[in-house]
Amino acid sequence: MLKMRDGRSVYRALFTLAIPISLQNLITFAVGFADNLMVGTLGDTAISAVYMGTQVQTFLTMMIGGLSGAMLILIAQYWGKRDLTSIRRIAAIALRAGLCIGLLLTIASLFFTRPILYLLTPDKAVVEAAVPYLQITGCSCLFFSLSQIFIAMMRGVENARIGMFISAEALVINVTLNYVFIFGFLGVIPAMGITGAAIATLISRIFEAGAAAWYVLRREEVLRWRFSHLFVPCGVLVRDFVRYGGPVMAGDLVWSVNTFCQSMVVGRLMDEAIAAASIMNQMNNLMYVWISGLSAAVGILTGMLVGGGETEKIRPYARLVQRMFLLVGGFSCAAILLLRGPFLSLYSITEETSAIAYQLMGLLSVTIIGTCYQAACLAGLVKAGGDTSFVFKNDTIFVFGVVLPSSFLALSLGAPAWVVMACLKCDQILKCLVAVVKINRFNWMKNVTREPAA
């Protein structure tokens, strides 16, 4: 177990976990960015089609992220007690749920393709271009669910590197196949455009799932998890998973609905604004690579401290985390302002699209500061500390009470793209006010573990 005696040891512990997680996030970002960038050479409609076509994948990512987050809260605290039997059973519960979610979204992507896309945008050209992309990438949902649950399971027991290595290999496969299938290869493989990008994504997801399963089942020596654990009765742990993990999953469901509705808002802007929003989203994902890596590390260490009964260390630890993430936010703001020009130069887009994207990145540079602080406080400390219901309630109020009403109102009034996007991002700043009060009351530490299972 990592020792945290002073500020320096806390930083060491955080970065020991955060670096491989952030590198894995960077690799995952690079896979999506490779799709976006190569498809970007095909024009604004192609970028918009891929943006809309990836929304089911985004929904899946958030749902599996919520499931993994729920699993990690319990695993991290049981890992603090070294209760491996309970950890295996918790992982089995998460994997069962993840495979069910993946199967449902695969069916939806294959058989309800156009209804889903027309919910997002009325633009027929964008919808028709996105149909094959969504149908093919939809087949990867099961594989994605499997790989992400396995990788999160390893993170929970402080083995964060394996996810980085597996994702790196998947990146190489994805980028190589993207180039081959999008643009064609030596006349042997025809240029397939958007469809080629989808095929490359599917193949890389299959590889990623296979590699993760092979490592967990054949090489991992701490948990010794096996597929037979899927059929072991989990009894009271299922109730604990629902009780403590349910608000986490519900919170991510709220965010999934929020993301889907935001896509509906963006999809009703002009084509140039949709493409600009897609490009801004890539910059946001790039910045979030290290923010989410650090936040995940904070969550793991918080869970270990609470589960191990070391609550006396929480106060200085929480104050250090708050200071650190304000600095991270300032650095991220400066990075966006410095990089937005060179970043836009990578795309083959119209001047109007470039101008809108430049504005949206300026807005992002402000909201990213709030994202850094509230993500670390609410997800890394409060949620991982056991008070999962507070974060769910907070997210629900902001999404349905502030973000969606204001953005739909701005859209109906014909506001420019940056105003609509400001409404979609305003919660990232407003939630900081809630976070600073909640964190510094220190009433969020809850040990959710039981005595070692028989």
Short mmCIF file of C-alpha atoms in Angstrom, two decimals:
data_model
loop_
_atom_site.label_atom_id
_atom_site.label_comp_id
_atom_site.label_asym_id
_atom_site.label_seq_id
_atom_site.Cartn_x
_atom_site.Cartn_y
_atom_site.Cartn_z
CA MET A 1 0.00 0.00 0.00
CA LEU A 2 1.25 3.49 -0.81
CA LYS A 3 2.50 5.47 2.21
CA MET A 4 1.44 9.09 2.62
CA ARG A 5 3.36 10.75 5.43
CA ASP A 6 3.78 14.31 4.10
CA GLY A 7 3.07 16.53 1.08
CA ARG A 8 5.94 15.11 -0.93
CA SER A 9 4.84 11.51 -0.38
CA VAL A 10 1.27 12.45 -1.36
CA TYR A 11 2.51 13.92 -4.65
CA ARG A 12 4.62 10.82 -5.22
CA ALA A 13 1.66 8.53 -4.54
CA LEU A 14 -0.65 10.58 -6.77
CA PHE A 15 1.71 10.73 -9.71
CA THR A 16 2.65 7.05 -9.40
CA LEU A 17 -0.99 6.29 -10.19
CA ALA A 18 -1.86 9.34 -12.31
CA ILE A 19 0.93 9.09 -14.90
CA PRO A 20 0.00 5.66 -16.32
CA ILE A 21 -3.72 6.50 -16.11
CA SER A 22 -3.14 9.81 -17.92
CA LEU A 23 -1.00 8.11 -20.54
CA GLN A 24 -3.77 5.59 -21.13
CA ASN A 25 -6.24 8.48 -21.40
CA LEU A 26 -3.89 10.20 -23.85
CA ILE A 27 -3.75 7.08 -25.97
CA THR A 28 -7.55 6.74 -25.87
CA PHE A 29 -7.81 10.39 -26.89
CA ALA A 30 -5.32 9.81 -29.70
CA VAL A 31 -7.51 7.02 -31.12
CA GLY A 32 -10.51 9.38 -31.34
CA PHE A 33 -8.37 12.27 -32.51
CA ALA A 34 -6.87 10.16 -35.30
CA ASP A 35 -10.40 9.41 -36.53
CA ASN A 36 -11.38 13.07 -36.26
CA LEU A 37 -8.26 14.41 -37.93
CA MET A 38 -8.16 11.98 -40.85
CA VAL A 39 -11.89 12.29 -41.46
CA GLY A 40 -11.39 16.07 -41.22
CA THR A 41 -9.61 15.96 -44.57
CA LEU A 42 -12.94 14.88 -46.09
CA GLY A 43 -14.70 18.17 -45.18
CA ASP A 44 -17.17 19.70 -42.71
CA THR A 45 -20.00 17.23 -43.40
CA ALA A 46 -17.71 14.27 -42.70
CA ILE A 47 -16.54 15.81 -39.40
CA SER A 48 -20.16 16.49 -38.40
CA ALA A 49 -21.20 12.93 -39.34
CA VAL A 50 -18.46 11.36 -37.23
CA TYR A 51 -19.30 13.69 -34.33
CA MET A 52 -22.94 12.57 -34.44
CA GLY A 53 -22.02 8.94 -35.09
CA THR A 54 -19.82 8.80 -32.02
CA GLN A 55 -22.55 9.93 -29.62
CA VAL A 56 -23.66 6.35 -28.90
CA GLN A 57 -20.02 5.53 -28.13
CA THR A 58 -19.88 8.61 -25.90
CA PHE A 59 -23.04 7.46 -24.13
CA LEU A 60 -21.49 4.00 -23.66
CA THR A 61 -18.22 5.50 -22.42
CA MET A 62 -20.06 7.49 -19.76
CA MET A 63 -22.21 4.53 -18.70
CA ILE A 64 -19.21 2.20 -18.43
CA GLY A 65 -17.30 5.03 -16.75
CA GLY A 66 -20.06 5.24 -14.14
CA LEU A 67 -20.04 1.49 -13.68
CA SER A 68 -16.25 1.44 -13.38
CA GLY A 69 -16.38 4.37 -10.97
CA ALA A 70 -18.89 2.55 -8.77
CA MET A 71 -16.71 -0.54 -8.87
CA LEU A 72 -13.55 1.43 -8.04
CA ILE A 73 -15.10 3.11 -4.99
CA LEU A 74 -15.77 -0.30 -3.47
CA ILE A 75 -12.60 -1.98 -4.76
CA ALA A 76 -10.31 0.83 -3.53
CA GLN A 77 -11.75 0.62 -0.02
CA TYR A 78 -11.59 -3.19 0.05
CA TRP A 79 -8.04 -2.98 -1.33
CA GLY A 80 -7.22 -0.83 1.69
CA LYS A 81 -8.22 -3.89 3.77
CA ARG A 82 -6.66 -6.38 1.28
CA ASP A 83 -9.96 -8.29 0.99
CA LEU A 84 -9.39 -9.97 -2.40
CA THR A 85 -12.45 -12.22 -2.25
CA SER A 86 -14.81 -9.25 -2.05
CA ILE A 87 -12.88 -7.45 -4.80
CA ARG A 88 -13.32 -10.42 -7.18
CA ARG A 89 -17.05 -10.50 -6.52
CA ILE A 90 -17.43 -6.74 -6.99
CA ALA A 91 -15.60 -6.98 -10.34
CA ALA A 92 -17.96 -9.79 -11.40
CA ILE A 93 -21.00 -7.65 -10.59
CA ALA A 94 -19.62 -4.76 -12.67
CA LEU A 95 -18.73 -7.00 -15.62
CA ARG A 96 -22.20 -8.56 -15.74
CA ALA A 97 -23.79 -5.11 -15.85
CA GLY A 98 -21.25 -3.80 -18.38
CA LEU A 99 -21.84 -6.64 -20.83
CA CYS A 100 -25.61 -6.07 -20.62
CA ILE A 101 -25.18 -2.35 -21.35
CA GLY A 102 -22.85 -3.10 -24.28
CA LEU A 103 -25.30 -5.61 -25.76
CA LEU A 104 -28.26 -3.21 -25.52
CA LEU A 105 -26.34 -0.39 -27.24
CA THR A 106 -25.13 -2.75 -29.98
CA ILE A 107 -28.75 -3.71 -30.71
CA ALA A 108 -29.81 -0.03 -30.69
CA SER A 109 -26.98 0.96 -33.05
CA LEU A 110 -27.79 -1.80 -35.54
CA PHE A 111 -31.59 -1.65 -35.61
CA PHE A 112 -32.46 1.94 -34.67
CA THR A 113 -29.67 3.78 -36.48
CA ARG A 114 -31.60 6.49 -38.28
CA PRO A 115 -34.06 7.26 -35.45
CA ILE A 116 -31.10 7.81 -33.12
CA LEU A 117 -29.30 10.07 -35.61
CA TYR A 118 -32.42 12.10 -36.47
CA LEU A 119 -32.85 12.74 -32.74
CA LEU A 120 -29.43 14.37 -32.84
CA THR A 121 -29.69 16.40 -36.05
CA PRO A 122 -32.30 17.11 -38.77
CA ASP A 123 -29.55 17.42 -41.42
CA LYS A 124 -30.20 14.55 -43.86
CA ALA A 125 -26.73 14.69 -45.44
CA VAL A 126 -25.06 14.37 -42.03
CA VAL A 127 -27.40 11.54 -40.99
CA GLU A 128 -26.85 9.49 -44.14
CA ALA A 129 -23.08 9.91 -43.87
CA ALA A 130 -23.19 8.84 -40.21
CA VAL A 131 -25.35 5.69 -40.68
CA PRO A 132 -22.58 3.22 -41.65
CA TYR A 133 -20.24 4.72 -39.04
CA LEU A 134 -22.74 4.20 -36.21
CA GLN A 135 -23.73 0.69 -37.33
CA ILE A 136 -20.13 -0.53 -37.52
CA THR A 137 -18.84 1.15 -34.35
CA GLY A 138 -21.97 -0.04 -32.55
CA CYS A 139 -20.68 -3.60 -32.93
CA SER A 140 -17.70 -2.64 -30.72
CA CYS A 141 -19.83 -1.85 -27.64
CA LEU A 142 -19.49 -5.31 -26.05
CA PHE A 143 -15.73 -5.37 -26.60
CA PHE A 144 -15.31 -1.85 -25.21
CA SER A 145 -17.32 -2.73 -22.09
CA LEU A 146 -15.20 -5.82 -21.42
CA SER A 147 -11.84 -4.07 -21.84
CA GLN A 148 -12.72 -1.02 -19.74
CA ILE A 149 -14.08 -3.04 -16.80
CA PHE A 150 -10.96 -5.22 -16.78
CA ILE A 151 -8.63 -2.21 -16.98
CA ALA A 152 -10.53 -0.40 -14.20
CA MET A 153 -10.32 -3.56 -12.09
CA MET A 154 -6.53 -3.45 -12.38
CA ARG A 155 -6.45 0.26 -11.48
CA GLY A 156 -8.34 -0.47 -8.28
CA VAL A 157 -5.49 -2.68 -7.02
CA GLU A 158 -2.82 -0.13 -8.04
CA ASN A 159 -1.91 -1.79 -11.35
CA ALA A 160 -2.50 1.20 -13.60
CA ARG A 161 0.22 0.43 -16.16
CA ILE A 162 -1.42 -2.48 -17.95
CA GLY A 163 -4.23 -0.28 -19.30
CA MET A 164 -1.62 2.10 -20.69
CA PHE A 165 0.24 -0.67 -22.53
CA ILE A 166 -2.91 -2.26 -23.95
CA SER A 167 -4.26 1.10 -25.13
CA ALA A 168 -0.90 1.95 -26.74
CA GLU A 169 -1.04 -1.22 -28.81
CA ALA A 170 -4.66 -0.51 -29.75
CA LEU A 171 -3.66 3.02 -30.83
CA VAL A 172 -1.02 1.74 -33.24
CA ILE A 173 -3.54 -0.65 -34.77
CA ASN A 174 -6.25 2.02 -34.99
CA VAL A 175 -4.10 4.74 -36.56
CA THR A 176 -2.56 2.34 -39.07
CA LEU A 177 -5.91 0.90 -40.12
CA ASN A 178 -7.47 4.38 -40.18
CA TYR A 179 -4.96 5.49 -42.77
CA VAL A 180 -5.36 2.31 -44.82
CA PHE A 181 -9.16 2.15 -44.77
CA ILE A 182 -9.96 5.88 -45.01
CA PHE A 183 -7.60 6.68 -47.88
CA GLY A 184 -7.05 3.23 -49.44
CA PHE A 185 -3.81 1.33 -49.89
CA LEU A 186 -1.88 0.75 -53.12
CA GLY A 187 -5.06 0.11 -55.07
CA VAL A 188 -5.57 -3.17 -53.20
CA ILE A 189 -7.80 -1.73 -50.48
CA PRO A 190 -10.23 0.95 -51.74
CA ALA A 191 -10.68 4.30 -49.99
CA MET A 192 -13.71 3.92 -47.72
CA GLY A 193 -13.82 7.33 -46.00
CA ILE A 194 -16.01 7.43 -42.88
CA THR A 195 -16.84 3.73 -43.18
CA GLY A 196 -13.12 2.92 -43.12
CA ALA A 197 -12.67 4.88 -39.89
CA ALA A 198 -15.47 2.86 -38.30
CA ILE A 199 -13.94 -0.46 -39.37
CA ALA A 200 -10.56 0.57 -37.93
CA THR A 201 -12.21 1.50 -34.63
CA LEU A 202 -14.04 -1.85 -34.44
CA ILE A 203 -10.88 -3.88 -35.07
CA SER A 204 -8.87 -1.93 -32.48
CA ARG A 205 -11.64 -2.39 -29.87
CA ILE A 206 -11.69 -6.15 -30.49
CA PHE A 207 -7.92 -6.27 -30.01
CA GLU A 208 -8.12 -4.15 -26.85
CA ALA A 209 -10.73 -6.45 -25.29
CA GLY A 210 -8.76 -9.57 -26.23
CA ALA A 211 -5.52 -8.19 -24.79
CA ALA A 212 -7.19 -7.08 -21.53
CA ALA A 213 -8.90 -10.46 -21.09
CA TRP A 214 -5.66 -12.34 -21.82
CA TYR A 215 -3.75 -10.33 -19.22
CA VAL A 216 -6.39 -10.63 -16.48
CA LEU A 217 -6.99 -14.35 -17.04
CA ARG A 218 -3.45 -15.51 -17.80
CA ARG A 219 -0.86 -13.10 -16.39
CA GLU A 220 -2.35 -11.15 -13.46
CA GLU A 221 -1.23 -12.66 -10.14
CA VAL A 222 -2.83 -10.56 -7.39
CA LEU A 223 -6.57 -11.00 -7.90
CA ARG A 224 -6.42 -14.20 -9.99
CA TRP A 225 -9.83 -13.33 -11.42
CA ARG A 226 -11.52 -15.91 -13.69
CA PHE A 227 -14.70 -15.91 -15.78
CA SER A 228 -16.08 -18.52 -13.36
CA HIS A 229 -16.38 -15.67 -10.84
CA LEU A 230 -19.22 -14.29 -12.99
CA PHE A 231 -21.38 -17.13 -11.73
CA VAL A 232 -20.44 -16.91 -8.03
CA PRO A 233 -23.34 -15.62 -5.87
CA CYS A 234 -22.41 -12.17 -4.59
CA GLY A 235 -25.19 -11.83 -2.02
CA VAL A 236 -24.91 -8.75 0.13
CA LEU A 237 -22.23 -7.19 -2.12
CA VAL A 238 -24.85 -6.74 -4.85
CA ARG A 239 -26.88 -4.66 -2.40
CA ASP A 240 -23.77 -2.68 -1.45
CA PHE A 241 -22.97 -2.14 -5.13
CA VAL A 242 -26.47 -0.79 -5.74
CA ARG A 243 -26.48 1.26 -2.53
CA TYR A 244 -23.11 2.96 -2.95
CA GLY A 245 -22.51 2.48 -6.65
CA GLY A 246 -26.09 3.17 -7.72
CA PRO A 247 -25.81 6.96 -7.26
CA VAL A 248 -22.52 6.91 -9.20
CA MET A 249 -24.11 5.04 -12.11
CA ALA A 250 -27.23 7.20 -11.91
CA GLY A 251 -25.02 10.29 -11.97
CA ASP A 252 -23.28 9.07 -15.10
CA LEU A 253 -26.66 8.21 -16.62
CA VAL A 254 -27.67 11.83 -15.98
CA TRP A 255 -24.46 12.95 -17.67
CA SER A 256 -25.09 10.55 -20.56
CA VAL A 257 -28.55 12.05 -21.06
CA ASN A 258 -27.00 15.49 -20.72
CA THR A 259 -24.39 14.69 -23.38
CA PHE A 260 -27.04 13.27 -25.70
CA CYS A 261 -29.24 16.36 -25.25
CA GLN A 262 -26.25 18.63 -25.76
CA SER A 263 -25.60 16.82 -29.05
CA MET A 264 -29.22 17.54 -30.00
CA VAL A 265 -28.60 21.23 -29.28
CA VAL A 266 -25.34 21.32 -31.25
CA GLY A 267 -26.92 19.28 -34.06
CA ARG A 268 -29.43 22.07 -34.64
CA LEU A 269 -26.75 24.65 -35.30
CA MET A 270 -25.40 25.23 -38.81
CA ASP A 271 -22.90 22.71 -40.25
CA GLU A 272 -19.93 25.00 -39.55
CA ALA A 273 -20.89 25.27 -35.88
CA ILE A 274 -21.30 21.49 -35.57
CA ALA A 275 -17.84 20.96 -37.04
CA ALA A 276 -16.41 23.68 -34.76
CA ALA A 277 -18.01 22.06 -31.70
CA SER A 278 -16.48 18.73 -32.71
CA ILE A 279 -13.02 20.32 -32.93
CA MET A 280 -13.49 22.11 -29.58
CA ASN A 281 -14.54 18.77 -28.10
CA GLN A 282 -11.22 17.27 -29.22
CA MET A 283 -9.32 20.06 -27.46
CA ASN A 284 -11.44 19.51 -24.35
CA ASN A 285 -10.66 15.79 -24.47
CA LEU A 286 -6.94 16.53 -24.84
CA MET A 287 -6.93 18.73 -21.72
CA TYR A 288 -9.06 16.25 -19.83
CA VAL A 289 -6.44 13.54 -20.40
CA TRP A 290 -4.34 14.62 -17.45
CA ILE A 291 -7.20 16.15 -15.44
CA SER A 292 -9.07 12.84 -15.36
CA GLY A 293 -5.85 10.90 -14.72
CA LEU A 294 -5.06 12.99 -11.65
CA SER A 295 -8.69 12.93 -10.50
CA ALA A 296 -8.81 9.12 -10.81
CA ALA A 297 -5.61 8.86 -8.77
CA VAL A 298 -7.10 11.15 -6.11
CA GLY A 299 -10.16 8.89 -5.99
CA ILE A 300 -8.13 5.69 -5.59
CA LEU A 301 -6.02 7.14 -2.77
CA THR A 302 -9.09 8.61 -1.07
CA GLY A 303 -10.79 5.22 -1.12
CA MET A 304 -7.69 3.51 0.26
CA LEU A 305 -7.42 6.02 3.12
CA VAL A 306 -11.09 5.76 4.07
CA GLY A 307 -11.25 1.97 3.64
CA GLY A 308 -8.04 1.52 5.61
CA GLY A 309 -9.38 3.63 8.48
CA GLU A 310 -6.80 6.44 8.04
CA THR A 311 -9.33 9.27 8.12
CA GLU A 312 -7.01 11.51 10.15
CA LYS A 313 -4.97 12.02 6.97
CA ILE A 314 -7.95 13.19 4.92
CA ARG A 315 -8.04 16.87 5.95
CA PRO A 316 -4.47 17.82 4.94
CA TYR A 317 -4.78 15.57 1.89
CA ALA A 318 -8.01 17.29 0.73
CA ARG A 319 -6.51 20.77 1.16
CA LEU A 320 -3.45 19.78 -0.84
CA VAL A 321 -5.64 18.35 -3.62
CA GLN A 322 -7.66 21.58 -3.86
CA ARG A 323 -4.53 23.73 -4.22
CA MET A 324 -3.02 21.38 -6.75
CA PHE A 325 -6.07 21.32 -9.01
CA LEU A 326 -6.42 25.10 -9.05
CA LEU A 327 -2.87 25.16 -10.44
CA VAL A 328 -3.77 22.41 -12.91
CA GLY A 329 -6.75 24.51 -14.04
CA GLY A 330 -4.61 27.60 -14.59
CA PHE A 331 -2.07 25.61 -16.58
CA SER A 332 -4.82 24.03 -18.70
CA CYS A 333 -6.31 27.47 -19.43
CA ALA A 334 -2.97 28.80 -20.63
CA ALA A 335 -2.34 25.67 -22.72
CA ILE A 336 -5.64 26.02 -24.58
CA LEU A 337 -5.01 29.69 -25.39
CA LEU A 338 -1.51 28.89 -26.66
CA LEU A 339 -2.45 25.77 -28.64
CA ARG A 340 -5.77 26.71 -30.25
CA GLY A 341 -4.17 28.32 -33.32
CA PRO A 342 -1.77 25.44 -34.11
CA PHE A 343 -4.52 22.93 -33.25
CA LEU A 344 -6.94 24.43 -35.78
CA SER A 345 -4.25 24.43 -38.47
CA LEU A 346 -4.34 20.62 -38.41
CA TYR A 347 -7.85 20.62 -39.92
CA SER A 348 -8.96 21.17 -43.52
CA ILE A 349 -11.95 23.39 -42.68
CA THR A 350 -13.56 26.59 -43.93
CA GLU A 351 -12.62 29.99 -42.53
CA GLU A 352 -16.04 30.32 -40.91
CA THR A 353 -15.69 26.98 -39.12
CA SER A 354 -12.19 27.94 -37.97
CA ALA A 355 -13.41 31.29 -36.60
CA ILE A 356 -16.23 29.64 -34.63
CA ALA A 357 -13.90 26.95 -33.27
CA TYR A 358 -11.41 29.65 -32.19
CA GLN A 359 -14.18 31.38 -30.20
CA LEU A 360 -15.33 28.13 -28.62
CA MET A 361 -11.81 27.28 -27.50
CA GLY A 362 -11.55 30.69 -25.85
CA LEU A 363 -14.69 29.83 -23.89
CA LEU A 364 -13.24 26.41 -23.04
CA SER A 365 -10.10 28.03 -21.60
CA VAL A 366 -12.29 29.64 -18.92
CA THR A 367 -14.54 26.69 -18.08
CA ILE A 368 -11.62 24.24 -17.88
CA ILE A 369 -10.49 25.91 -14.64
CA GLY A 370 -13.81 25.04 -13.02
CA THR A 371 -13.70 21.55 -14.52
CA CYS A 372 -10.33 20.89 -12.89
CA TYR A 373 -11.37 22.00 -9.42
CA GLN A 374 -14.83 20.49 -9.21
CA ALA A 375 -13.80 17.19 -10.86
CA ALA A 376 -11.09 16.64 -8.26
CA CYS A 377 -13.29 17.70 -5.35
CA LEU A 378 -16.58 16.06 -6.25
CA ALA A 379 -15.36 12.95 -8.08
CA GLY A 380 -11.92 12.43 -6.58
CA LEU A 381 -12.76 13.24 -2.95
CA VAL A 382 -16.49 13.30 -2.18
CA LYS A 383 -17.57 10.42 -4.44
CA ALA A 384 -14.57 8.21 -3.70
CA GLY A 385 -14.89 9.08 -0.01
CA GLY A 386 -18.25 7.28 0.03
CA ASP A 387 -20.79 10.13 -0.26
CA THR A 388 -21.94 9.09 -3.71
CA SER A 389 -25.54 10.32 -3.43
CA PHE A 390 -24.50 13.97 -2.97
CA VAL A 391 -22.66 14.08 -6.30
CA PHE A 392 -25.61 12.47 -8.08
CA LYS A 393 -28.09 14.99 -6.64
CA ASN A 394 -25.79 17.90 -7.43
CA ASP A 395 -25.28 16.82 -11.06
CA THR A 396 -29.00 16.22 -11.56
CA ILE A 397 -29.94 19.69 -10.31
CA PHE A 398 -27.38 21.45 -12.49
CA VAL A 399 -28.08 19.42 -15.65
CA PHE A 400 -31.88 19.62 -15.61
CA GLY A 401 -32.23 22.88 -13.72
CA VAL A 402 -29.55 25.01 -15.38
CA VAL A 403 -27.63 23.56 -18.33
CA LEU A 404 -30.32 22.08 -20.56
CA PRO A 405 -33.03 24.75 -20.03
CA SER A 406 -30.61 27.62 -20.65
CA SER A 407 -29.05 26.02 -23.74
CA PHE A 408 -32.41 25.16 -25.35
CA LEU A 409 -33.58 28.71 -24.61
CA ALA A 410 -30.44 30.17 -26.21
CA LEU A 411 -30.96 27.93 -29.25
CA SER A 412 -34.61 28.95 -29.61
CA LEU A 413 -33.62 32.63 -29.46
CA GLY A 414 -31.12 32.16 -32.28
CA ALA A 415 -28.09 32.97 -30.12
CA PRO A 416 -24.63 32.56 -31.69
CA ALA A 417 -22.76 29.28 -31.21
CA TRP A 418 -20.49 30.58 -28.43
CA VAL A 419 -23.49 31.69 -26.33
CA VAL A 420 -25.16 28.28 -26.73
CA MET A 421 -21.91 26.58 -25.77
CA ALA A 422 -21.50 28.89 -22.76
CA CYS A 423 -24.89 27.68 -21.51
CA LEU A 424 -23.81 24.07 -22.05
CA LYS A 425 -20.60 24.63 -20.06
CA CYS A 426 -21.80 27.02 -17.33
CA ASP A 427 -22.17 24.27 -14.71
CA GLN A 428 -18.41 23.69 -14.74
CA ILE A 429 -17.97 27.06 -13.04
CA LEU A 430 -21.12 27.06 -10.91
CA LYS A 431 -20.41 23.65 -9.36
CA CYS A 432 -17.16 25.02 -7.91
CA LEU A 433 -19.23 27.05 -5.43
CA VAL A 434 -20.88 23.86 -4.22
CA ALA A 435 -17.61 21.92 -4.20
CA VAL A 436 -15.66 24.37 -2.03
CA VAL A 437 -18.37 24.32 0.66
CA LYS A 438 -18.92 20.55 0.60
CA ILE A 439 -15.23 19.60 0.68
CA ASN A 440 -14.28 21.87 3.55
CA ARG A 441 -17.10 20.66 5.78
CA PHE A 442 -15.46 17.19 5.75
CA ASN A 443 -18.77 15.37 6.23
CA TRP A 444 -18.34 13.13 3.18
CA MET A 445 -16.09 10.34 4.53
CA LYS A 446 -17.98 7.03 4.67
CA ASN A 447 -16.43 3.58 5.00
CA VAL A 448 -18.51 1.35 2.70
CA THR A 449 -16.67 -1.95 3.33
CA ARG A 450 -17.75 -5.04 5.25
CA GLU A 451 -15.71 -7.59 7.13
CA PRO A 452 -13.72 -9.94 4.82
CA ALA A 453 -16.00 -12.29 2.90
CA ALA A 454 -15.82 -15.98 3.59
#
